[in-house]
PDB file of C-alpha atoms and ligand atoms in Angstrom:
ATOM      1  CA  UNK A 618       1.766  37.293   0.125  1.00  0.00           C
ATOM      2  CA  UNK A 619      -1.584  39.372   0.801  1.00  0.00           C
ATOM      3  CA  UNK A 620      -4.891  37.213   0.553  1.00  0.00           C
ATOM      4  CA  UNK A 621      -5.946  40.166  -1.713  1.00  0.00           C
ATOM      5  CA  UNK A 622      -2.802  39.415  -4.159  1.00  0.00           C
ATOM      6  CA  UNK A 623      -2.856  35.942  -4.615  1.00  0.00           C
ATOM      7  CA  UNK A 624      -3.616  34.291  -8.431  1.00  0.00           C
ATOM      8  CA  UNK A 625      -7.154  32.886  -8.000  1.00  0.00           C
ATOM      9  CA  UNK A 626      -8.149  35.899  -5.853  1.00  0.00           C
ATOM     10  CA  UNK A 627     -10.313  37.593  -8.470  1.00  0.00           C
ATOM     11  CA  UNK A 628     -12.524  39.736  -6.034  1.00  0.00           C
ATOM     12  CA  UNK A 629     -11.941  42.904  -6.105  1.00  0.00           C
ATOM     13  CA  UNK A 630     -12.179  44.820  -2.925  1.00  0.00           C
ATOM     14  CA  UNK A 631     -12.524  48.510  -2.419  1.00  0.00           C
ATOM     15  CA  UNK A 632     -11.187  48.956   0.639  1.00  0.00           C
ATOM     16  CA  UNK A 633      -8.753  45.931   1.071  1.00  0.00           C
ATOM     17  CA  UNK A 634      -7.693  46.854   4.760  1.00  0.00           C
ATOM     18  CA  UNK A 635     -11.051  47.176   6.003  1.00  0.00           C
ATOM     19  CA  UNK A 636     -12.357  43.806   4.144  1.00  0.00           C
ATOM     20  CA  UNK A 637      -9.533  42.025   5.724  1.00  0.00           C
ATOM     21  CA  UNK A 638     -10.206  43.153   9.335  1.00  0.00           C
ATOM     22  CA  UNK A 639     -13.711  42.071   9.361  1.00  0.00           C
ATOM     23  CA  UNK A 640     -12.502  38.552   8.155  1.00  0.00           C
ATOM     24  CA  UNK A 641     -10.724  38.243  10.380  1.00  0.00           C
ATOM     25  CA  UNK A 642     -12.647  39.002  13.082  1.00  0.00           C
ATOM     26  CA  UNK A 643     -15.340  36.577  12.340  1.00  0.00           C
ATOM     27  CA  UNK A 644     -12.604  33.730  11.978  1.00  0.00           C
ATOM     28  CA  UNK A 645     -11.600  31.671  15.000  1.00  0.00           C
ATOM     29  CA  UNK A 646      -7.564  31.325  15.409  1.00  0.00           C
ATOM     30  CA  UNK A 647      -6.819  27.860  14.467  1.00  0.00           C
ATOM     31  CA  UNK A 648      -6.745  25.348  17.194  1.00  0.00           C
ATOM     32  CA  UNK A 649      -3.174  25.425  18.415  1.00  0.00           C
ATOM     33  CA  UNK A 650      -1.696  22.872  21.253  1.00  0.00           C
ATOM     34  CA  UNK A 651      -0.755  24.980  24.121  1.00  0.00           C
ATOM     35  CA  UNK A 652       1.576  24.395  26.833  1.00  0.00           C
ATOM     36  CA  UNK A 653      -0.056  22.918  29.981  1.00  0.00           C
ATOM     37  CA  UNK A 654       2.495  21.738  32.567  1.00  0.00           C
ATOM     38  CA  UNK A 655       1.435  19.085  35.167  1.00  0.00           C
ATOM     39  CA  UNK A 656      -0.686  21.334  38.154  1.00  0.00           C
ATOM     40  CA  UNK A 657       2.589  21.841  40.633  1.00  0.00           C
ATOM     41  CA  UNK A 658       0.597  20.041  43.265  1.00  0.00           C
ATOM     42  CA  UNK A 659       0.327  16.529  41.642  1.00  0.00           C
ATOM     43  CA  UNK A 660       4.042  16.959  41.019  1.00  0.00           C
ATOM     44  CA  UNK A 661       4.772  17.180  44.371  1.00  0.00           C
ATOM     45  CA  UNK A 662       2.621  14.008  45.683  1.00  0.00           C
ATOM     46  CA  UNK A 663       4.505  12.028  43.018  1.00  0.00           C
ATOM     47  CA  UNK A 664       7.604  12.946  44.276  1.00  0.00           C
ATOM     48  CA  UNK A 665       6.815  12.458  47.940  1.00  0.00           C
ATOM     49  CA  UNK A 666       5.250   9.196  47.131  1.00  0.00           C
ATOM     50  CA  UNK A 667       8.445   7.840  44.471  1.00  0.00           C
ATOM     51  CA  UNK A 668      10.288   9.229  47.917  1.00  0.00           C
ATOM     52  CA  UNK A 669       8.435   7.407  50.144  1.00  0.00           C
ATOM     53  CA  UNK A 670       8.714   4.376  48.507  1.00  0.00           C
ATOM     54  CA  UNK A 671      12.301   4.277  47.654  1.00  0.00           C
ATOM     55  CA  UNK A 672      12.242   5.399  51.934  1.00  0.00           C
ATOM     56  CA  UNK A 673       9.993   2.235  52.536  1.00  0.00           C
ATOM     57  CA  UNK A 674      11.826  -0.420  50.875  1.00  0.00           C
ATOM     58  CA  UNK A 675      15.359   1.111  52.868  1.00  0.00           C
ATOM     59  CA  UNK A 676      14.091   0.378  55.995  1.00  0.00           C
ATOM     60  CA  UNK A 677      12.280  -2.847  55.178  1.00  0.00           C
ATOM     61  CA  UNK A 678      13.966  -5.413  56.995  1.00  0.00           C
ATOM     62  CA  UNK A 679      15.601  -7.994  54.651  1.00  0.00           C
ATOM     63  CA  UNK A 680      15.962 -11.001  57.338  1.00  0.00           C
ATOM     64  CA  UNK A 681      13.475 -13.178  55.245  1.00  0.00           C
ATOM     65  CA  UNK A 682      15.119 -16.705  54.113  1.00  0.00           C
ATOM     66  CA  UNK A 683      13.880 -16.551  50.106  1.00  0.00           C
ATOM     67  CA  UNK A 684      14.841 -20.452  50.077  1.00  0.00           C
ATOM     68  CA  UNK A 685      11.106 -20.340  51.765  1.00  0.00           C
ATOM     69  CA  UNK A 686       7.848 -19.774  50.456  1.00  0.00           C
ATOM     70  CA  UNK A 687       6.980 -21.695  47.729  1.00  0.00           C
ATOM     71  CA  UNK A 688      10.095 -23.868  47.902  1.00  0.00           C
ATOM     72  CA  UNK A 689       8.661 -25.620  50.661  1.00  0.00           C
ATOM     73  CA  UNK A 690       7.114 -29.301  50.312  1.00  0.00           C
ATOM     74  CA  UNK A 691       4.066 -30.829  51.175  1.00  0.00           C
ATOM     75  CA  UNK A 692       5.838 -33.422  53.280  1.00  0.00           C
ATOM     76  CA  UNK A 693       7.385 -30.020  55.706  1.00  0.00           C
ATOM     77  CA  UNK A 694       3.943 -28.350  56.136  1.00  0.00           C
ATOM     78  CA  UNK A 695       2.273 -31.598  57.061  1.00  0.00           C
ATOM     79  CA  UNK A 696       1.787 -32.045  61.164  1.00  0.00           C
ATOM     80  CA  UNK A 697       4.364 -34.173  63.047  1.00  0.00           C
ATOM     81  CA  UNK A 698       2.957 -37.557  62.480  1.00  0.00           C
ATOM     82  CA  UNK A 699       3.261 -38.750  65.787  1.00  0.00           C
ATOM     83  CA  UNK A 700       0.453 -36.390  66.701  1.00  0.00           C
ATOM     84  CA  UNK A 701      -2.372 -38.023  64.641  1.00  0.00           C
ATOM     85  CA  UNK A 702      -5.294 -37.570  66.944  1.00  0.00           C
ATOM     86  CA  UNK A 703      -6.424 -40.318  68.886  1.00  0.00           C
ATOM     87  CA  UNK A 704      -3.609 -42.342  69.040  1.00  0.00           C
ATOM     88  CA  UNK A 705      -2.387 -41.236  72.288  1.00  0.00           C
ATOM     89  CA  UNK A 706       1.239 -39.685  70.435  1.00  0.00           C
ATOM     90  CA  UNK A 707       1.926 -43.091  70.272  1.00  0.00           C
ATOM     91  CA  UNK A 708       0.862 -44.296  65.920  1.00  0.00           C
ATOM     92  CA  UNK A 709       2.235 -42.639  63.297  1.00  0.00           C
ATOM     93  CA  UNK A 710      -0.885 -43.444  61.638  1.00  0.00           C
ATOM     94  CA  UNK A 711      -4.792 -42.295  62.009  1.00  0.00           C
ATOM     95  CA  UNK A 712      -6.360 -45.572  64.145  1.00  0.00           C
ATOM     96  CA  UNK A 713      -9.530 -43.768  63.059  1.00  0.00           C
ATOM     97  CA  UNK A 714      -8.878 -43.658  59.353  1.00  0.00           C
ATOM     98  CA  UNK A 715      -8.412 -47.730  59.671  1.00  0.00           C
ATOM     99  CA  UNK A 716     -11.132 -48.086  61.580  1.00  0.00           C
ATOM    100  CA  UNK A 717     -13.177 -46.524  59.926  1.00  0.00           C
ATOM    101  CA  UNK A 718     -12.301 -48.541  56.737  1.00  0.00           C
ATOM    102  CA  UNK A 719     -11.699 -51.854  58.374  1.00  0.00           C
ATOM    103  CA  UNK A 720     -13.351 -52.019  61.178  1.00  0.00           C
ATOM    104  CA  UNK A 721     -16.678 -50.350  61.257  1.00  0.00           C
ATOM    105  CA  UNK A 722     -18.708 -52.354  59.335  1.00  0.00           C
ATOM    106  CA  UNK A 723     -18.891 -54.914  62.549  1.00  0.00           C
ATOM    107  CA  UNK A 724     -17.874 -53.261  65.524  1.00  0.00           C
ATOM    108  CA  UNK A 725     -19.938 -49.814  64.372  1.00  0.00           C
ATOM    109  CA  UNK A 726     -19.430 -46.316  64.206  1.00  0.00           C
ATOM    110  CA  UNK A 727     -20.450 -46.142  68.045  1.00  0.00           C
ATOM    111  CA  UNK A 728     -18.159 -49.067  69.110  1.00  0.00           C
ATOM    112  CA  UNK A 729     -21.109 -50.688  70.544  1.00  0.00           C
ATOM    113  CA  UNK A 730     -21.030 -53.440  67.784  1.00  0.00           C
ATOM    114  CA  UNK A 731     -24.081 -55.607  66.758  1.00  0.00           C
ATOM    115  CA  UNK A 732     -25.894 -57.398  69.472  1.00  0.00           C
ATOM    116  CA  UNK A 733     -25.491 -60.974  69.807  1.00  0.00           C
ATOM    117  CA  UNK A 734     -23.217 -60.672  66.448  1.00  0.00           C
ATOM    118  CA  UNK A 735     -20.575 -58.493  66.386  1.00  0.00           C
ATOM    119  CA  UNK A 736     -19.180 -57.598  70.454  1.00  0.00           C
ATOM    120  CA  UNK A 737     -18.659 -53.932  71.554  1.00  0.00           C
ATOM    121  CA  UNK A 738     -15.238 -52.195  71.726  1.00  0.00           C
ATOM    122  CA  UNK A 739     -16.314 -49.450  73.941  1.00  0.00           C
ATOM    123  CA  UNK A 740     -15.968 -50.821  77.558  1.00  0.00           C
ATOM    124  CA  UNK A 741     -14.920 -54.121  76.366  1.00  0.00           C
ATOM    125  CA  UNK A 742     -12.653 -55.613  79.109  1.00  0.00           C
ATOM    126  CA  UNK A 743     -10.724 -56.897  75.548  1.00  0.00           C
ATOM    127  CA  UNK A 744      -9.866 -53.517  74.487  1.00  0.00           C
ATOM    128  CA  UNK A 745      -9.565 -52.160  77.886  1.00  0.00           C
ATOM    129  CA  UNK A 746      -7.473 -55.380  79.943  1.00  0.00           C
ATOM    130  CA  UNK A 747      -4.327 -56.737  78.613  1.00  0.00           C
ATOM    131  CA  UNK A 748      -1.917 -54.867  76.254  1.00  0.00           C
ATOM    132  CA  UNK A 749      -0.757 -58.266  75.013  1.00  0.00           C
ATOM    133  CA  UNK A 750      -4.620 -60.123  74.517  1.00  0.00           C
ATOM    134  CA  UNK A 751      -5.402 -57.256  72.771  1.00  0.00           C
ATOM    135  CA  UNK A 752      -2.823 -57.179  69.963  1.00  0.00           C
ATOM    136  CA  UNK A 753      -3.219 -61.571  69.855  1.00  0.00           C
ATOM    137  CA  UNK A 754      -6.613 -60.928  68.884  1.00  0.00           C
ATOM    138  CA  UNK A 755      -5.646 -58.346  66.507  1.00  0.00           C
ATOM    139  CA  UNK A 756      -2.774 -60.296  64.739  1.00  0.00           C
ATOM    140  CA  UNK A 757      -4.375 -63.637  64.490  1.00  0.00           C
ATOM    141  CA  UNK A 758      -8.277 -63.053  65.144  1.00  0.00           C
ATOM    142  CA  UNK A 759     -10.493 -65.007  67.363  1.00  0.00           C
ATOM    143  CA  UNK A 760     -12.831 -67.801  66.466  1.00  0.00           C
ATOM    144  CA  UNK A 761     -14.973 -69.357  69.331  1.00  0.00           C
ATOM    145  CA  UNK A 762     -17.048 -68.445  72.275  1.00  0.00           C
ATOM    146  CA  UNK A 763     -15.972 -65.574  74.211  1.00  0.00           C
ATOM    147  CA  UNK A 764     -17.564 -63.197  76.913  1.00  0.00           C
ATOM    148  CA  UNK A 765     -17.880 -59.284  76.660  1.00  0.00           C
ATOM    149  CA  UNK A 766     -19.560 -57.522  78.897  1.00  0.00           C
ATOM    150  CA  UNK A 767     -21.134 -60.559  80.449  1.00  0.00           C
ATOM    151  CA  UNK A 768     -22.282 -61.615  77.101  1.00  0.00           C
ATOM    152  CA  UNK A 769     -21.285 -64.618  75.073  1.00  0.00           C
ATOM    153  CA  UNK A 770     -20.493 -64.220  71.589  1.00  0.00           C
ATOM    154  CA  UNK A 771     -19.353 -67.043  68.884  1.00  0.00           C
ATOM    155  CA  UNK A 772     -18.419 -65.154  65.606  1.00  0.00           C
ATOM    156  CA  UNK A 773     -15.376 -65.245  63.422  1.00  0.00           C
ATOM    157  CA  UNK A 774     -13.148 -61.885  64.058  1.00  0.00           C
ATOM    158  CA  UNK A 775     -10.791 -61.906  61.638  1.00  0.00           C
ATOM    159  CA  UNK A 776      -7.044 -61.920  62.121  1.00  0.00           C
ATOM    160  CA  UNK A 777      -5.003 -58.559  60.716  1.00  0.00           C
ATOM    161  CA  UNK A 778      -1.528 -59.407  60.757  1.00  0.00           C
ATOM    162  CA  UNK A 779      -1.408 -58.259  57.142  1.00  0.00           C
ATOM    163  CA  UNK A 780      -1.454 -54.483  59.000  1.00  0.00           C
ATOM    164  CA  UNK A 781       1.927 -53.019  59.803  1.00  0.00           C
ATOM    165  CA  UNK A 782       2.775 -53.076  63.433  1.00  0.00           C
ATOM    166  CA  UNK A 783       2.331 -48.958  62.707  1.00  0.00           C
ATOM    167  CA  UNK A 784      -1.390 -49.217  61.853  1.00  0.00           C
ATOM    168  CA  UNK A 785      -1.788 -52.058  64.395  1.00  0.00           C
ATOM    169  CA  UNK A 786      -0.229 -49.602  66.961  1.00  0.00           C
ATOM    170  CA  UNK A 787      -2.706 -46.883  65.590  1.00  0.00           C
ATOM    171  CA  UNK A 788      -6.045 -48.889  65.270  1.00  0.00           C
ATOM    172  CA  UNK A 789      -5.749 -50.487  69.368  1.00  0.00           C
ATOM    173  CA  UNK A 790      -4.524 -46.891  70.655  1.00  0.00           C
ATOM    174  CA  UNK A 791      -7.743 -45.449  69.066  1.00  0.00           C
ATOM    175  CA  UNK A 792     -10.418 -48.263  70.171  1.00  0.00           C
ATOM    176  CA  UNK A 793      -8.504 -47.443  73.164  1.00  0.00           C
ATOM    177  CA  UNK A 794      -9.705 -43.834  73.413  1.00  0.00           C
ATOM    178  CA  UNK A 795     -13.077 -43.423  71.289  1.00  0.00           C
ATOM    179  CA  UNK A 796     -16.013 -44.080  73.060  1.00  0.00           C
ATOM    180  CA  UNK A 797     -15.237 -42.985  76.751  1.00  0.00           C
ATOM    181  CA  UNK A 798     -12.546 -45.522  76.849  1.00  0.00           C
ATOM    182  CA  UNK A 799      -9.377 -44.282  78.341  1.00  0.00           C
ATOM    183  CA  UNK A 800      -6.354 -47.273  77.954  1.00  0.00           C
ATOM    184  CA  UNK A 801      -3.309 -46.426  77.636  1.00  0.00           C
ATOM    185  CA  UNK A 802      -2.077 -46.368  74.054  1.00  0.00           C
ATOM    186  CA  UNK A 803      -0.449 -49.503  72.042  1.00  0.00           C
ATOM    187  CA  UNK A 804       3.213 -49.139  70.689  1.00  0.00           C
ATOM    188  CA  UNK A 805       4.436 -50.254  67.597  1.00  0.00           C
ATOM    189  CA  UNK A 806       7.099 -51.841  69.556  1.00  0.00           C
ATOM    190  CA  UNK A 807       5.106 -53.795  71.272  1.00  0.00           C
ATOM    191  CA  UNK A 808       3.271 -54.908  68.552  1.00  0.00           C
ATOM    192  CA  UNK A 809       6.328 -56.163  66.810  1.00  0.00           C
ATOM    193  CA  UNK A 810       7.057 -57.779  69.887  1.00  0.00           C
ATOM    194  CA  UNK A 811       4.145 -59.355  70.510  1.00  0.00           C
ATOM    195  CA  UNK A 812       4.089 -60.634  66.389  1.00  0.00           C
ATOM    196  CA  UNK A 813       7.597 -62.292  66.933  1.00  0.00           C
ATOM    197  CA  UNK A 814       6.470 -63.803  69.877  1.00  0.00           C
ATOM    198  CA  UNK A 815       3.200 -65.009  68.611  1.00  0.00           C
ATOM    199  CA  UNK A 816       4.749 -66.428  65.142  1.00  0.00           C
ATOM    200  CA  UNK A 817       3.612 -69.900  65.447  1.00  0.00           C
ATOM    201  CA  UNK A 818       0.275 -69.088  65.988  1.00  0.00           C
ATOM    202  CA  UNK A 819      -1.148 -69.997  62.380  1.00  0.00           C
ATOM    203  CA  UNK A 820      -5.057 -69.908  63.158  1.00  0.00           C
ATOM    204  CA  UNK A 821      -7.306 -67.338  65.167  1.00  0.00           C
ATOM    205  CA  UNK A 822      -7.639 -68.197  68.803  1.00  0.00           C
ATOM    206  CA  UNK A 823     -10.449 -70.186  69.687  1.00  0.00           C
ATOM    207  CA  UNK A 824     -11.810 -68.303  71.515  1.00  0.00           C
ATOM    208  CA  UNK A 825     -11.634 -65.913  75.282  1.00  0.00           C
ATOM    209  CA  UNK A 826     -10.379 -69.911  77.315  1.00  0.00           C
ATOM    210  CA  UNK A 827      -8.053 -69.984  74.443  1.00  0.00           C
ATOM    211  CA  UNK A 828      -6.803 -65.895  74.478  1.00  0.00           C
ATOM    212  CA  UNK A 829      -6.406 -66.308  78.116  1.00  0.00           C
ATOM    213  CA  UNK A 830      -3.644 -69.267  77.750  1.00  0.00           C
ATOM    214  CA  UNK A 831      -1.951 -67.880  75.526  1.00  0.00           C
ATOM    215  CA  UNK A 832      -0.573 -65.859  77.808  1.00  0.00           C
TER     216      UNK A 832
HETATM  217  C1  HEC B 994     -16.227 -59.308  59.913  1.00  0.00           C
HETATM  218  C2  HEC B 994     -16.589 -58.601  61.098  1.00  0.00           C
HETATM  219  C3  HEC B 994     -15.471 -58.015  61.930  1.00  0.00           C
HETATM  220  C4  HEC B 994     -14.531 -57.102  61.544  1.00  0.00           C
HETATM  221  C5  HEC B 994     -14.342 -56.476  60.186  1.00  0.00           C
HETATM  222  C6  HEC B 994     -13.752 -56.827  62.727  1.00  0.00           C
HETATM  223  N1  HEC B 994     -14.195 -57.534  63.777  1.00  0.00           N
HETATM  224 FE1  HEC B 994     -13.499 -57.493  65.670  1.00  0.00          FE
HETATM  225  N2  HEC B 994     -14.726 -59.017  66.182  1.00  0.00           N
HETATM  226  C7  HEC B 994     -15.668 -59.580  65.370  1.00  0.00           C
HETATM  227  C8  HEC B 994     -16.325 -60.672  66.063  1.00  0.00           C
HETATM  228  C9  HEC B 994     -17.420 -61.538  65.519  1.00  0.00           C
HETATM  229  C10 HEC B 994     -15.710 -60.759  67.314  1.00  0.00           C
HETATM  230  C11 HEC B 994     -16.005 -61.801  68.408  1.00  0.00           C
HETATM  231  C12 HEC B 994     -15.210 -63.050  68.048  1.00  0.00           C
HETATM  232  C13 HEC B 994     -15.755 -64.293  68.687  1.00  0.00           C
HETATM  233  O1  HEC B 994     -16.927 -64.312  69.053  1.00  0.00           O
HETATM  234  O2  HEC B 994     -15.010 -65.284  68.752  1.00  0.00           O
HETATM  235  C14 HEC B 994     -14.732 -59.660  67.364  1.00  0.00           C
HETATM  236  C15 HEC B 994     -13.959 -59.384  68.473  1.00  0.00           C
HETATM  237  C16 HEC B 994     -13.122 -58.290  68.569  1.00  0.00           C
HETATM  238  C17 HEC B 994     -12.447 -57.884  69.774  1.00  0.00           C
HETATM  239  C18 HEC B 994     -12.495 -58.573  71.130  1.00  0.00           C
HETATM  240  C19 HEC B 994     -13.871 -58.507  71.741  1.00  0.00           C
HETATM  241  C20 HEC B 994     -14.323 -57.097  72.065  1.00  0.00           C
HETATM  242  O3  HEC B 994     -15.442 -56.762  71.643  1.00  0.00           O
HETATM  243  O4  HEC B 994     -13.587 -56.353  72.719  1.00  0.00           O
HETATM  244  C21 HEC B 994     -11.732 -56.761  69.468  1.00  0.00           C
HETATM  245  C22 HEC B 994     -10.870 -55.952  70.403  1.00  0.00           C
HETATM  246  C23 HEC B 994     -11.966 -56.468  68.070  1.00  0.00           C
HETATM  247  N3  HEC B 994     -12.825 -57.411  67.566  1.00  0.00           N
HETATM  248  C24 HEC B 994     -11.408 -55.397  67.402  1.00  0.00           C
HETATM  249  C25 HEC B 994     -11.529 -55.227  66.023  1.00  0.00           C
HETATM  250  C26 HEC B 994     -10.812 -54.229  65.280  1.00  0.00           C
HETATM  251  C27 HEC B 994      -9.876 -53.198  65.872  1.00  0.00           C
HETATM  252  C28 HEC B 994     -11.148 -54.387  63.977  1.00  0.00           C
HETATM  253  C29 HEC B 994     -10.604 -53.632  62.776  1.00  0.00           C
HETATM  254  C30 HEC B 994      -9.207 -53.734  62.535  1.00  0.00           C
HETATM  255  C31 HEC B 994     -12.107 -55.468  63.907  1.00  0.00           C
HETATM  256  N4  HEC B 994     -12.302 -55.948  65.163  1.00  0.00           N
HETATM  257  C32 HEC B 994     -12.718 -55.891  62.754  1.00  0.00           C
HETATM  258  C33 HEC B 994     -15.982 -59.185  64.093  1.00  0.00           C
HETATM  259  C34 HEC B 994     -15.233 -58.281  63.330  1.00  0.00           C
END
């Protein structure tokens, strides 16, 4: 139907082609969606890089065990506990850690202990001589005179057998190697051995005379 015909159209033009033209000349076209394919170029990168990846994960090796990664424990990623630093390979313990809690409060972070109270452990001929003295005064403590380095002390060291022959092991191979001393490390199994041996000892020596018989 012509614009010019329709019911409500009650202008009358004169010349109805010519009115018409000029309308529509001044109108815009209605806003229309056109067709505007993807540029060719991006099409092509898309491809290369869908081909690429599809390429990448082909030649990806595949050897990967997926019963690792997060299925592994705490206990697998932990260091081989014989290695705990400063016992010599010998404690599956850290010496340090015990004494550092049990330890340091008389003998001293230095292992040069208290003077005329508590005896040093670095260069002690205690800590350095005998594998056996040393784990005695360990398991059952001394109390009485005794001489280190050349000088006398009368105190009450307490006796440890509550330890494990493990931290036992662990605490005399580290006074053993803190401090510039350099003994050879202490064995649980010798510390066992040395506890069975030693059973009937109920009270702390008294004293270095006393340490020294009981060999
Ligand atoms: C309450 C203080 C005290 C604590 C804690 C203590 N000791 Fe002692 N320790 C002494 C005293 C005091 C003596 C000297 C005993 C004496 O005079 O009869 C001594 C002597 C020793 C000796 C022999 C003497 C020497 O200096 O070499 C060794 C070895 C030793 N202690 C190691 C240790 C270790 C290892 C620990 C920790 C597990 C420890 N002590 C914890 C007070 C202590």
């Amino acid at each position: 139907m012509n614009k010019s015909e329709r019911p409500g159209n009650t202008k009358k033009a004169s010349k109805p082609g010519a009115v018409k033209n000029a309308q529509r000349q001044r109108e815009n076209d209605d806003p229309d969606e056109g067709i505007r394919p993807l540029p060719w170029f991006l099409v092509m990168f898309l491809g290369a890089m869908a081909m690429w990846g599809a390429f990448y994960i082909y030649i990806t090796p595949s050897g990967e065990d997926t019963a690792y990664g997060d299925q592994r424990s705490v206990a697998l990623l932990r260091p081989p506990v014989a290695a705990v630093a400063g016992s010599g390979g010998a404690a599956k313990v850290d010496g340090k850690q015990i004494y550092t809690t049990k330890c340091v409060a008389c003998h001293q972070p230095t292992g040069a202990g208290l003077a005329g109270v508590f005896p040093p452990l670095a260069a002690s001929e205690w800590v350095l001589g005998d594998d056996k003295t040393l784990i005695n005064i360990l398991l059952h403590g001394v109390n009485g005179e005794m001489v280190v380095k050349g000088n006398t002390y009368n105190g009450a060291m307490p006796a440890w057998k509550s330890m494990s022959d493990d931290e036992l092991a662990g605490v005399m191979s580290y006074i053993r190697s803190d401090w510039g001393n350099q003994g050879a490390p202490i064995t649980a199994e010798a510390v066992g051995a040395q506890r069975e041996a030693t059973k009937t000892q109920a009270a702390p020596y008294a004293g270095g005379a006393a340490l020294k018989a009981a060999l």
